GROMACS .gro file of C-alpha atoms in nm:
model
  481
    1MET     CA    1   7.973  -6.547   5.455
    2PRO     CA    2   8.022  -6.426   5.816
    3ASP     CA    3   8.287  -6.160   5.874
    4ALA     CA    4   8.580  -6.189   6.115
    5ARG     CA    5   8.345  -6.125   6.408
    6GLY     CA    6   8.112  -6.405   6.302
    7VAL     CA    7   7.839  -6.166   6.185
    8GLU     CA    8   7.666  -6.246   5.857
    9PRO     CA    9   7.594  -5.966   5.609
   10PRO     CA   10   7.229  -5.876   5.541
   11ILE     CA   11   7.044  -6.090   5.288
   12TRP     CA   12   6.848  -5.786   5.166
   13THR     CA   13   6.912  -5.413   5.169
   14PRO     CA   14   6.649  -5.147   5.096
   15THR     CA   15   6.603  -5.066   4.729
   16GLU     CA   16   6.577  -4.713   4.595
   17ASP     CA   17   6.204  -4.767   4.547
   18ARG     CA   18   6.155  -4.864   4.914
   19LEU     CA   19   6.368  -4.574   5.036
   20ARG     CA   20   6.177  -4.322   4.825
   21ASN     CA   21   5.825  -4.454   4.782
   22SER     CA   22   5.739  -4.673   5.082
   23ALA     CA   23   5.475  -4.535   5.316
   24ILE     CA   24   5.723  -4.514   5.602
   25SER     CA   25   5.964  -4.306   5.392
   26ARG     CA   26   5.679  -4.072   5.297
   27TYR     CA   27   5.572  -4.054   5.661
   28ILE     CA   28   5.922  -3.950   5.772
   29LYS     CA   29   5.930  -3.683   5.501
   30TRP     CA   30   5.580  -3.566   5.601
   31LEU     CA   31   5.686  -3.534   5.965
   32GLU     CA   32   5.975  -3.313   5.857
   33ASP     CA   33   5.757  -3.096   5.632
   34GLU     CA   34   5.465  -3.063   5.877
   35TYR     CA   35   5.641  -3.053   6.213
   36GLY     CA   36   6.009  -2.996   6.145
   37PHE     CA   37   6.102  -3.334   6.294
   38GLU     CA   38   6.419  -3.494   6.153
   39PHE     CA   39   6.506  -3.860   6.193
   40HIS     CA   40   6.836  -3.996   6.066
   41ASP     CA   41   6.739  -4.362   6.088
   42TYR     CA   42   6.452  -4.590   6.183
   43ASP     CA   43   6.575  -4.638   6.539
   44GLU     CA   44   6.547  -4.263   6.602
   45LEU     CA   45   6.192  -4.270   6.469
   46TRP     CA   46   6.103  -4.565   6.694
   47ARG     CA   47   6.247  -4.397   7.005
   48TRP     CA   48   6.047  -4.083   6.929
   49SER     CA   49   5.727  -4.288   6.882
   50ILE     CA   50   5.773  -4.425   7.235
   51ALA     CA   51   5.892  -4.107   7.408
   52HIS     CA   52   5.618  -3.896   7.247
   53GLY     CA   53   5.349  -4.157   7.201
   54ASP     CA   54   5.049  -3.925   7.205
   55VAL     CA   55   5.205  -3.709   6.934
   56PHE     CA   56   5.296  -4.016   6.731
   57TRP     CA   57   4.942  -4.160   6.733
   58ARG     CA   58   4.792  -3.819   6.656
   59THR     CA   59   5.012  -3.780   6.349
   60LEU     CA   60   4.894  -4.114   6.209
   61TRP     CA   61   4.535  -3.987   6.198
   62ASP     CA   62   4.641  -3.690   5.990
   63PHE     CA   63   4.897  -3.868   5.770
   64PHE     CA   64   4.649  -4.140   5.672
   65ASP     CA   65   4.354  -3.897   5.665
   66ILE     CA   66   4.134  -4.132   5.867
   67LYS     CA   67   3.772  -4.064   5.787
   68ARG     CA   68   3.562  -3.964   6.088
   69SER     CA   69   3.249  -3.763   6.159
   70LYS     CA   70   3.389  -3.625   6.486
   71ASP     CA   71   3.752  -3.567   6.577
   72PHE     CA   72   3.901  -3.674   6.909
   73GLN     CA   73   3.980  -3.425   7.184
   74VAL     CA   74   4.226  -3.647   7.376
   75VAL     CA   75   4.460  -3.909   7.230
   76ARG     CA   76   4.472  -4.124   7.542
   77GLU     CA   77   4.327  -4.129   7.892
   78GLY     CA   78   4.498  -4.356   8.144
   79TRP     CA   79   4.706  -4.670   8.097
   80MET     CA   80   4.630  -5.034   8.044
   81PRO     CA   81   4.421  -5.186   8.176
   82GLY     CA   82   4.145  -4.937   8.126
   83ALA     CA   83   4.309  -4.693   7.887
   84ARG     CA   84   4.074  -4.498   7.658
   85TRP     CA   85   4.200  -4.391   7.317
   86PHE     CA   86   4.097  -4.113   7.079
   87VAL     CA   87   3.834  -3.989   7.322
   88GLY     CA   88   3.548  -3.807   7.151
   89ALA     CA   89   3.606  -3.942   6.801
   90GLU     CA   90   3.325  -4.098   6.602
   91LEU     CA   91   3.389  -4.305   6.291
   92ASN     CA   92   3.325  -4.640   6.125
   93TYR     CA   93   3.585  -4.902   6.040
   94ALA     CA   94   3.399  -5.034   5.734
   95GLU     CA   95   3.367  -4.684   5.589
   96ASN     CA   96   3.745  -4.649   5.600
   97MET     CA   97   3.788  -4.995   5.447
   98LEU     CA   98   3.568  -4.910   5.148
   99ARG     CA   99   3.696  -4.561   5.065
  100ARG     CA  100   3.856  -4.667   4.739
  101ALA     CA  101   3.516  -4.770   4.600
  102ASP     CA  102   3.447  -4.401   4.534
  103ILE     CA  103   3.788  -4.348   4.369
  104THR     CA  104   3.832  -4.651   4.142
  105PRO     CA  105   3.491  -4.826   4.146
  106GLY     CA  106   3.564  -5.047   3.846
  107GLU     CA  107   3.899  -5.185   3.957
  108MET     CA  108   3.924  -5.527   4.117
  109ALA     CA  109   3.900  -5.534   4.496
  110VAL     CA  110   3.868  -5.904   4.575
  111VAL     CA  111   3.949  -6.234   4.408
  112GLY     CA  112   3.835  -6.554   4.576
  113ILE     CA  113   3.989  -6.892   4.493
  114SER     CA  114   3.845  -7.209   4.644
  115GLU     CA  115   3.863  -7.585   4.618
  116ALA     CA  116   3.482  -7.585   4.632
  117ARG     CA  117   3.389  -7.368   4.334
  118PRO     CA  118   3.514  -7.150   4.044
  119GLU     CA  119   3.702  -6.826   4.099
  120VAL     CA  120   3.506  -6.519   4.217
  121ARG     CA  121   3.607  -6.160   4.136
  122LEU     CA  122   3.452  -5.840   4.270
  123SER     CA  123   3.523  -5.480   4.176
  124TRP     CA  124   3.531  -5.212   4.442
  125SER     CA  125   3.180  -5.095   4.353
  126GLU     CA  126   3.048  -5.453   4.355
  127LEU     CA  127   3.203  -5.513   4.696
  128ARG     CA  128   3.060  -5.189   4.835
  129ASP     CA  129   2.709  -5.252   4.701
  130ARG     CA  130   2.699  -5.611   4.825
  131VAL     CA  131   2.805  -5.488   5.168
  132GLY     CA  132   2.510  -5.248   5.158
  133SER     CA  133   2.271  -5.525   5.060
  134MET     CA  134   2.403  -5.753   5.333
  135GLU     CA  135   2.369  -5.472   5.585
  136ARG     CA  136   1.998  -5.442   5.502
  137PHE     CA  137   1.965  -5.820   5.531
  138LEU     CA  138   2.118  -5.819   5.880
  139GLU     CA  139   1.881  -5.542   5.983
  140SER     CA  140   1.589  -5.754   5.860
  141LEU     CA  141   1.712  -6.027   6.097
  142GLY     CA  142   1.685  -5.784   6.387
  143VAL     CA  143   2.056  -5.711   6.417
  144GLY     CA  144   2.136  -5.364   6.544
  145LYS     CA  145   2.418  -5.157   6.689
  146GLY     CA  146   2.611  -5.350   6.954
  147ASP     CA  147   2.461  -5.692   6.870
  148VAL     CA  148   2.703  -5.980   6.810
  149VAL     CA  149   2.705  -6.163   6.477
  150ALA     CA  150   2.891  -6.495   6.482
  151ALA     CA  151   3.000  -6.632   6.146
  152VAL     CA  152   3.097  -6.998   6.104
  153MET     CA  153   3.244  -6.931   5.763
  154PRO     CA  154   3.563  -6.992   5.561
  155ASN     CA  155   3.803  -6.758   5.381
  156ILE     CA  156   3.573  -6.654   5.096
  157PRO     CA  157   3.445  -6.318   4.967
  158GLU     CA  158   3.103  -6.367   5.127
  159THR     CA  159   3.271  -6.372   5.468
  160LEU     CA  160   3.444  -6.042   5.396
  161ILE     CA  161   3.113  -5.892   5.280
  162ALA     CA  162   2.939  -6.010   5.596
  163MET     CA  163   3.214  -5.872   5.818
  164LEU     CA  164   3.201  -5.530   5.653
  165ALA     CA  165   2.819  -5.526   5.664
  166THR     CA  166   2.819  -5.617   6.033
  167THR     CA  167   3.071  -5.348   6.125
  168ALA     CA  168   2.907  -5.088   5.899
  169LEU     CA  169   2.591  -5.143   6.102
  170GLY     CA  170   2.777  -5.094   6.430
  171ALA     CA  171   2.722  -5.458   6.526
  172VAL     CA  172   3.005  -5.676   6.658
  173TRP     CA  173   3.170  -5.938   6.436
  174SER     CA  174   3.329  -6.267   6.534
  175ALA     CA  175   3.440  -6.547   6.303
  176ILE     CA  176   3.467  -6.917   6.384
  177PRO     CA  177   3.639  -7.133   6.120
  178PRO     CA  178   3.407  -7.412   5.999
  179GLU     CA  179   3.685  -7.670   6.034
  180LEU     CA  180   3.679  -7.625   6.413
  181GLY     CA  181   3.532  -7.915   6.608
  182ALA     CA  182   3.185  -7.906   6.761
  183GLU     CA  183   3.306  -7.864   7.122
  184SER     CA  184   3.539  -7.575   7.038
  185THR     CA  185   3.267  -7.409   6.828
  186LEU     CA  186   3.020  -7.441   7.115
  187LYS     CA  187   3.266  -7.289   7.365
  188ARG     CA  188   3.318  -6.985   7.144
  189LEU     CA  189   2.947  -6.939   7.089
  190GLU     CA  190   2.887  -6.963   7.464
  191ILE     CA  191   3.127  -6.672   7.512
  192LEU     CA  192   2.977  -6.469   7.226
  193ARG     CA  193   2.604  -6.528   7.290
  194PRO     CA  194   2.528  -6.396   6.939
  195LYS     CA  195   2.213  -6.221   6.825
  196ALA     CA  196   2.249  -6.387   6.483
  197VAL     CA  197   2.458  -6.667   6.333
  198LEU     CA  198   2.586  -6.691   5.976
  199ALA     CA  199   2.723  -7.019   5.843
  200VAL     CA  200   2.811  -7.238   5.547
  201ASP     CA  201   2.680  -7.591   5.503
  202GLY     CA  202   3.034  -7.729   5.468
  203TYR     CA  203   3.367  -7.684   5.296
  204VAL     CA  204   3.625  -7.863   5.081
  205TYR     CA  205   3.979  -7.936   5.199
  206SER     CA  206   4.238  -8.149   5.020
  207GLY     CA  207   3.969  -8.243   4.769
  208LYS     CA  208   3.738  -8.383   5.040
  209ARG     CA  209   3.388  -8.247   5.089
  210VAL     CA  210   3.320  -8.194   5.459
  211LYS     CA  211   2.952  -8.150   5.545
  212LYS     CA  212   2.886  -7.937   5.854
  213ALA     CA  213   2.516  -7.846   5.841
  214ASP     CA  214   2.389  -8.113   6.079
  215ASP     CA  215   2.683  -8.066   6.319
  216LEU     CA  216   2.617  -7.692   6.341
  217ARG     CA  217   2.247  -7.751   6.401
  218ARG     CA  218   2.334  -7.977   6.696
  219VAL     CA  219   2.578  -7.717   6.834
  220LEU     CA  220   2.314  -7.444   6.817
  221ASP     CA  221   2.058  -7.670   6.985
  222ALA     CA  222   2.307  -7.743   7.265
  223LEU     CA  223   2.361  -7.368   7.300
  224GLY     CA  224   1.988  -7.311   7.322
  225PHE     CA  225   2.016  -7.062   7.037
  226ARG     CA  226   1.679  -6.933   6.920
  227GLY     CA  227   1.791  -6.634   6.717
  228PRO     CA  228   1.808  -6.596   6.339
  229LEU     CA  229   2.038  -6.833   6.150
  230ALA     CA  230   2.135  -6.757   5.789
  231SER     CA  231   2.339  -7.003   5.585
  232LEU     CA  232   2.519  -7.001   5.253
  233SER     CA  233   2.494  -7.303   5.025
  234TYR     CA  234   2.867  -7.354   4.974
  235LEU     CA  235   2.849  -7.727   4.902
  236GLU     CA  236   2.498  -7.841   4.819
  237GLY     CA  237   2.238  -7.702   5.056
  238HIS     CA  238   2.159  -7.498   5.364
  239VAL     CA  239   2.174  -7.561   5.736
  240PRO     CA  240   1.835  -7.699   5.851
  241GLY     CA  241   1.603  -7.427   5.978
  242SER     CA  242   1.810  -7.142   5.831
  243ILE     CA  243   1.733  -6.844   5.610
  244PRO     CA  244   1.926  -6.842   5.278
  245MET     CA  245   2.217  -6.600   5.316
  246GLU     CA  246   2.200  -6.553   4.940
  247ASP     CA  247   1.901  -6.326   5.004
  248GLY     CA  248   2.139  -6.071   5.151
  249LEU     CA  249   2.412  -6.116   4.892
  250SER     CA  250   2.209  -6.091   4.572
  251GLY     CA  251   2.092  -5.731   4.605
  252ARG     CA  252   2.275  -5.403   4.554
  253ALA     CA  253   2.261  -5.106   4.791
  254ARG     CA  254   2.488  -4.832   4.920
  255PRO     CA  255   2.599  -4.904   5.276
  256GLU     CA  256   2.504  -4.673   5.558
  257PHE     CA  257   2.791  -4.639   5.801
  258ALA     CA  258   2.688  -4.602   6.164
  259GLN     CA  259   2.909  -4.343   6.330
  260VAL     CA  260   3.021  -4.492   6.661
  261PRO     CA  261   3.250  -4.380   6.945
  262SER     CA  262   3.616  -4.473   6.905
  263GLU     CA  263   3.603  -4.760   7.156
  264HIS     CA  264   3.274  -4.903   7.027
  265PRO     CA  265   3.331  -5.281   6.993
  266LEU     CA  266   3.427  -5.383   6.640
  267TRP     CA  267   3.493  -5.754   6.674
  268VAL     CA  268   3.585  -6.035   6.910
  269LEU     CA  269   3.890  -6.237   6.809
  270PHE     CA  270   4.002  -6.561   6.969
  271THR     CA  271   4.365  -6.629   7.053
  272SER     CA  272   4.530  -6.956   6.953
  273GLY     CA  273   4.529  -7.103   7.301
  274THR     CA  274   4.900  -7.187   7.295
  275THR     CA  275   4.938  -7.052   7.650
  276GLY     CA  276   4.610  -7.185   7.790
  277ILE     CA  277   4.239  -7.147   7.724
  278PRO     CA  278   4.182  -6.919   7.420
  279LYS     CA  279   4.119  -6.559   7.521
  280ALA     CA  280   3.859  -6.339   7.352
  281PRO     CA  281   3.996  -5.984   7.326
  282VAL     CA  282   3.758  -5.716   7.205
  283HIS     CA  283   3.887  -5.447   6.968
  284GLY     CA  284   3.740  -5.107   6.892
  285HIS     CA  285   3.674  -4.918   6.569
  286ALA     CA  286   3.930  -4.638   6.607
  287GLY     CA  287   4.215  -4.848   6.739
  288ILE     CA  288   4.185  -5.109   6.465
  289THR     CA  289   4.152  -4.844   6.195
  290VAL     CA  290   4.471  -4.665   6.292
  291GLU     CA  291   4.658  -4.989   6.370
  292SER     CA  292   4.559  -5.131   6.029
  293HIS     CA  293   4.721  -4.833   5.860
  294LYS     CA  294   5.029  -4.847   6.081
  295VAL     CA  295   5.098  -5.220   6.048
  296GLY     CA  296   4.982  -5.258   5.689
  297GLU     CA  297   5.146  -4.951   5.538
  298LEU     CA  298   5.429  -4.835   5.765
  299CYS     CA  299   5.546  -5.189   5.848
  300SER     CA  300   5.442  -5.409   5.554
  301ASP     CA  301   5.446  -5.140   5.284
  302TYR     CA  302   5.103  -5.223   5.140
  303ARG     CA  303   5.031  -4.999   4.843
  304SER     CA  304   4.719  -4.931   4.640
  305SER     CA  305   4.881  -5.113   4.348
  306ASP     CA  306   4.928  -5.433   4.551
  307LEU     CA  307   4.734  -5.758   4.540
  308VAL     CA  308   4.774  -5.909   4.887
  309LEU     CA  309   4.735  -6.285   4.934
  310PHE     CA  310   4.740  -6.466   5.268
  311PHE     CA  311   4.690  -6.837   5.322
  312SER     CA  312   4.481  -6.812   5.637
  313SER     CA  313   4.180  -6.945   5.824
  314THR     CA  314   3.911  -6.703   5.940
  315GLY     CA  315   3.992  -6.802   6.299
  316TRP     CA  316   4.339  -6.651   6.288
  317VAL     CA  317   4.414  -6.281   6.342
  318ALA     CA  318   4.611  -6.294   6.016
  319TRP     CA  319   4.275  -6.312   5.834
  320ASN     CA  320   4.164  -5.979   5.981
  321ARG     CA  321   4.501  -5.826   5.905
  322HIS     CA  322   4.481  -5.959   5.548
  323MET     CA  323   4.140  -5.802   5.493
  324ALA     CA  324   4.276  -5.474   5.632
  325ALA     CA  325   4.489  -5.442   5.317
  326LEU     CA  326   4.173  -5.283   5.173
  327MET     CA  327   4.240  -4.993   5.412
  328ALA     CA  328   4.551  -4.913   5.207
  329GLY     CA  329   4.351  -4.930   4.885
  330ALA     CA  330   4.513  -5.264   4.797
  331SER     CA  331   4.321  -5.559   4.654
  332VAL     CA  332   4.298  -5.892   4.837
  333ALA     CA  333   4.317  -6.249   4.710
  334MET     CA  334   4.137  -6.501   4.931
  335TYR     CA  335   4.216  -6.874   4.920
  336ASP     CA  336   3.997  -7.141   5.077
  337GLY     CA  337   4.149  -7.487   5.085
  338ASN     CA  338   4.476  -7.666   5.146
  339PRO     CA  339   4.761  -7.461   4.995
  340LEU     CA  340   4.966  -7.782   4.957
  341TYR     CA  341   4.696  -7.974   4.767
  342PRO     CA  342   4.708  -8.144   4.520
  343ASP     CA  343   5.087  -8.107   4.547
  344PRO     CA  344   5.337  -7.903   4.753
  345GLU     CA  345   5.391  -7.660   4.465
  346HIS     CA  346   5.026  -7.564   4.449
  347MET     CA  347   5.051  -7.250   4.661
  348TRP     CA  348   5.322  -7.112   4.435
  349GLY     CA  349   5.092  -7.172   4.140
  350VAL     CA  350   4.820  -6.972   4.318
  351MET     CA  351   5.068  -6.683   4.352
  352GLU     CA  352   5.142  -6.700   3.980
  353ARG     CA  353   4.773  -6.729   3.887
  354THR     CA  354   4.667  -6.427   4.093
  355GLY     CA  355   4.973  -6.212   4.022
  356ALA     CA  356   5.002  -6.143   4.394
  357SER     CA  357   5.262  -5.884   4.489
  358TYR     CA  358   5.252  -5.948   4.866
  359VAL     CA  359   5.206  -6.302   4.998
  360GLY     CA  360   5.163  -6.386   5.367
  361LEU     CA  361   5.274  -6.734   5.468
  362ALA     CA  362   5.300  -6.928   5.790
  363ALA     CA  363   5.663  -7.022   5.849
  364SER     CA  364   5.565  -7.389   5.830
  365LEU     CA  365   5.463  -7.353   5.464
  366ILE     CA  366   5.802  -7.210   5.372
  367ILE     CA  367   5.980  -7.482   5.569
  368GLU     CA  368   5.778  -7.747   5.383
  369SER     CA  369   5.879  -7.606   5.043
  370MET     CA  370   6.242  -7.591   5.158
  371ARG     CA  371   6.231  -7.947   5.295
  372ARG     CA  372   6.105  -8.076   4.960
  373GLY     CA  373   6.374  -7.892   4.767
  374LEU     CA  374   6.130  -7.685   4.563
  375ARG     CA  375   6.256  -7.407   4.336
  376PRO     CA  376   5.953  -7.184   4.277
  377GLY     CA  377   6.158  -6.909   4.114
  378GLU     CA  378   6.244  -7.144   3.827
  379ASN     CA  379   5.905  -7.314   3.790
  380PHE     CA  380   5.662  -7.023   3.825
  381ASP     CA  381   5.629  -6.670   3.693
  382LEU     CA  382   5.656  -6.467   4.013
  383ARG     CA  383   5.775  -6.140   3.859
  384LYS     CA  384   5.495  -5.941   4.027
  385LEU     CA  385   5.587  -6.069   4.372
  386ARG     CA  386   5.757  -5.795   4.579
  387THR     CA  387   5.729  -5.927   4.933
  388ILE     CA  388   5.689  -6.250   5.127
  389GLY     CA  389   5.541  -6.198   5.471
  390VAL     CA  390   5.624  -6.456   5.737
  391THR     CA  391   5.432  -6.507   6.059
  392ALA     CA  392   5.278  -6.766   6.299
  393ALA     CA  393   5.620  -6.894   6.412
  394PRO     CA  394   5.986  -6.794   6.378
  395LEU     CA  395   6.138  -6.878   6.040
  396PRO     CA  396   6.487  -7.023   6.090
  397ALA     CA  397   6.780  -6.853   5.920
  398GLU     CA  398   6.801  -7.128   5.657
  399GLY     CA  399   6.441  -7.046   5.559
  400PHE     CA  400   6.541  -6.686   5.482
  401ARG     CA  401   6.835  -6.810   5.275
  402TRP     CA  402   6.611  -7.057   5.089
  403ILE     CA  403   6.375  -6.774   4.986
  404VAL     CA  404   6.665  -6.569   4.850
  405LYS     CA  405   6.815  -6.867   4.667
  406SER     CA  406   6.506  -7.055   4.546
  407VAL     CA  407   6.237  -6.790   4.500
  408ARG     CA  408   6.410  -6.463   4.413
  409GLU     CA  409   6.708  -6.283   4.558
  410ASP     CA  410   6.556  -5.934   4.552
  411LEU     CA  411   6.242  -6.023   4.751
  412TRP     CA  412   6.185  -5.836   5.074
  413ILE     CA  413   6.104  -6.074   5.362
  414ASP     CA  414   5.853  -5.913   5.595
  415SER     CA  415   5.900  -6.120   5.911
  416MET     CA  416   5.679  -6.020   6.202
  417SER     CA  417   5.613  -6.130   6.558
  418GLY     CA  418   5.297  -5.993   6.713
  419GLY     CA  419   4.979  -6.091   6.886
  420THR     CA  420   4.604  -6.121   6.857
  421GLU     CA  421   4.552  -5.904   7.164
  422ILE     CA  422   4.716  -5.598   7.008
  423PHE     CA  423   4.621  -5.674   6.646
  424GLY     CA  424   4.970  -5.587   6.536
  425GLY     CA  425   5.338  -5.645   6.553
  426LEU     CA  426   5.584  -5.620   6.837
  427LEU     CA  427   5.889  -5.700   6.628
  428ALA     CA  428   5.912  -5.675   6.250
  429ASN     CA  429   6.119  -5.603   5.946
  430VAL     CA  430   6.045  -5.265   5.790
  431PRO     CA  431   6.116  -5.171   5.427
  432ILE     CA  432   6.387  -4.913   5.504
  433VAL     CA  433   6.597  -5.142   5.726
  434ALA     CA  434   6.825  -5.423   5.607
  435VAL     CA  435   6.706  -5.782   5.659
  436TYR     CA  436   6.923  -6.040   5.830
  437ALA     CA  437   6.852  -6.413   5.819
  438GLY     CA  438   6.681  -6.542   6.129
  439GLY     CA  439   6.392  -6.321   6.227
  440PRO     CA  440   6.237  -5.977   6.270
  441GLY     CA  441   6.503  -5.709   6.268
  442THR     CA  442   6.356  -5.421   6.462
  443ARG     CA  443   6.080  -5.296   6.691
  444CYS     CA  444   5.741  -5.178   6.568
  445LEU     CA  445   5.655  -4.811   6.601
  446GLY     CA  446   5.461  -4.716   6.910
  447VAL     CA  447   5.533  -5.044   7.089
  448GLY     CA  448   5.790  -5.054   7.370
  449VAL     CA  449   5.988  -5.378   7.370
  450GLY     CA  450   6.328  -5.465   7.512
  451GLY     CA  451   6.577  -5.741   7.449
  452TYR     CA  452   6.874  -5.920   7.595
  453PRO     CA  453   7.170  -6.099   7.430
  454ALA     CA  454   7.129  -6.475   7.406
  455PRO     CA  455   7.433  -6.643   7.567
  456GLY     CA  456   7.679  -6.781   7.315
  457LEU     CA  457   7.510  -6.621   7.016
  458PRO     CA  458   7.613  -6.315   6.814
  459ARG     CA  459   7.429  -5.991   6.884
  460ARG     CA  460   7.213  -6.032   6.575
  461ALA     CA  461   7.074  -6.351   6.729
  462ALA     CA  462   6.974  -6.176   7.052
  463ALA     CA  463   6.663  -6.308   7.219
  464TRP     CA  464   6.392  -6.051   7.268
  465ALA     CA  465   6.222  -6.006   7.601
  466VAL     CA  466   5.896  -5.862   7.479
  467ARG     CA  467   5.770  -5.619   7.743
  468SER     CA  468   5.515  -5.385   7.597
  469ARG     CA  469   5.542  -5.058   7.787
  470ALA     CA  470   5.305  -4.864   7.563
  471ALA     CA  471   4.937  -4.955   7.557
  472SER     CA  472   4.799  -5.046   7.216
  473PRO     CA  473   4.503  -4.841   7.090
  474ALA     CA  474   4.362  -5.154   6.922
  475ILE     CA  475   4.269  -5.311   7.254
  476ARG     CA  476   3.925  -5.224   7.384
  477SER     CA  477   3.910  -5.488   7.656
  478LEU     CA  478   4.062  -5.819   7.759
  479PRO     CA  479   3.895  -6.092   7.963
  480PRO     CA  480   4.046  -6.173   8.304
  481ALA     CA  481   4.359  -6.387   8.285
   0.00000   0.00000   0.00000
């Protein structure tokens, strides 16, 4: 109930485990031990990360022990647009993603669940060795450092393998969801001008088999594409005129990780287009590596013991962020299909089946469960679930209250507002700060944002004027507005 001032109490307060064992708590303690810095609360830490940005970003490299063959001499040169980050460093994103394969090779790294086929599970060593095999396959197609590989593929383990193989090689990755229409697919391919294309022959959604092989062939003909095309038989065949992608997935080999400069292009992501024509920001290896650690571990508290599940298309930045859970040593659960099919409770059953400890959901999925009066906490065994992440749109206050009441009252709600361009959050909840119903509760480290009180609303409901004053190291380049 609201107090005399009309302010509601928090719906969640940090547990002893979060205060002691979360990555951000360990980071604060490490800063004190290594540098003598003392921070009495999160807000002090945030203000320091803005006032002393170069020091802040440097400490992340050391705290997370980012693997590189050459260290950087300068954290940042210049400001956006045109800023250069971690100048002089050489590294590889995929190498940092697969580090746990040498530590716990037999433990599960990936589980893939799909409407189209039985469950797929891969250990860390299996994932690593398939990445190596796929890397050799891409090389046999003529793909080299700096070439663009476009993948018209769904949220399945083969897509993850192809992404890691592409980036291990120093080539540039870009994913296009197969459910996208022919015109939108063509527009993206026109921007990318890929050296090679990877694809599936179709997909299954809501129990319906959707064939895409002929449509993709027509798109590539309209593009005038004459490069290598490899396709995976996901439904019943291959795209006409393609090389079987299975040739690259069936072998086993250790990956070779091309050491590239920090700003070497990693991938091209496409924005949603909610504010106009979709933009195609390019991200670099170093920026995404450090940002993946910062957002995944300091903000979302990913741990090596976690199984992280997102319901996401490959065309959404949330997919890339989901895969980056591997950077923390966590395992990932991938789901391809309609999370509400064959019934609205299905996605909660997937959580139970996988034993996911962190689940990322679009706000609309939570609102749908709330609208239907579902009570997942009573109907499913969700004891392993520690966190529900919320993104894509603001979750109204009643959605927060529904989670506490109908799922479990001790769940941490990781609500975040961010952007494709920066591959990260602007506003978020963090595991050492209380959560209030209605939205992200604080500002992300290293990102300068300001806010103003919304007229007629209590301070907790202030509207945020997001004005990023600090350049993000994830951004390599943006197309003209």
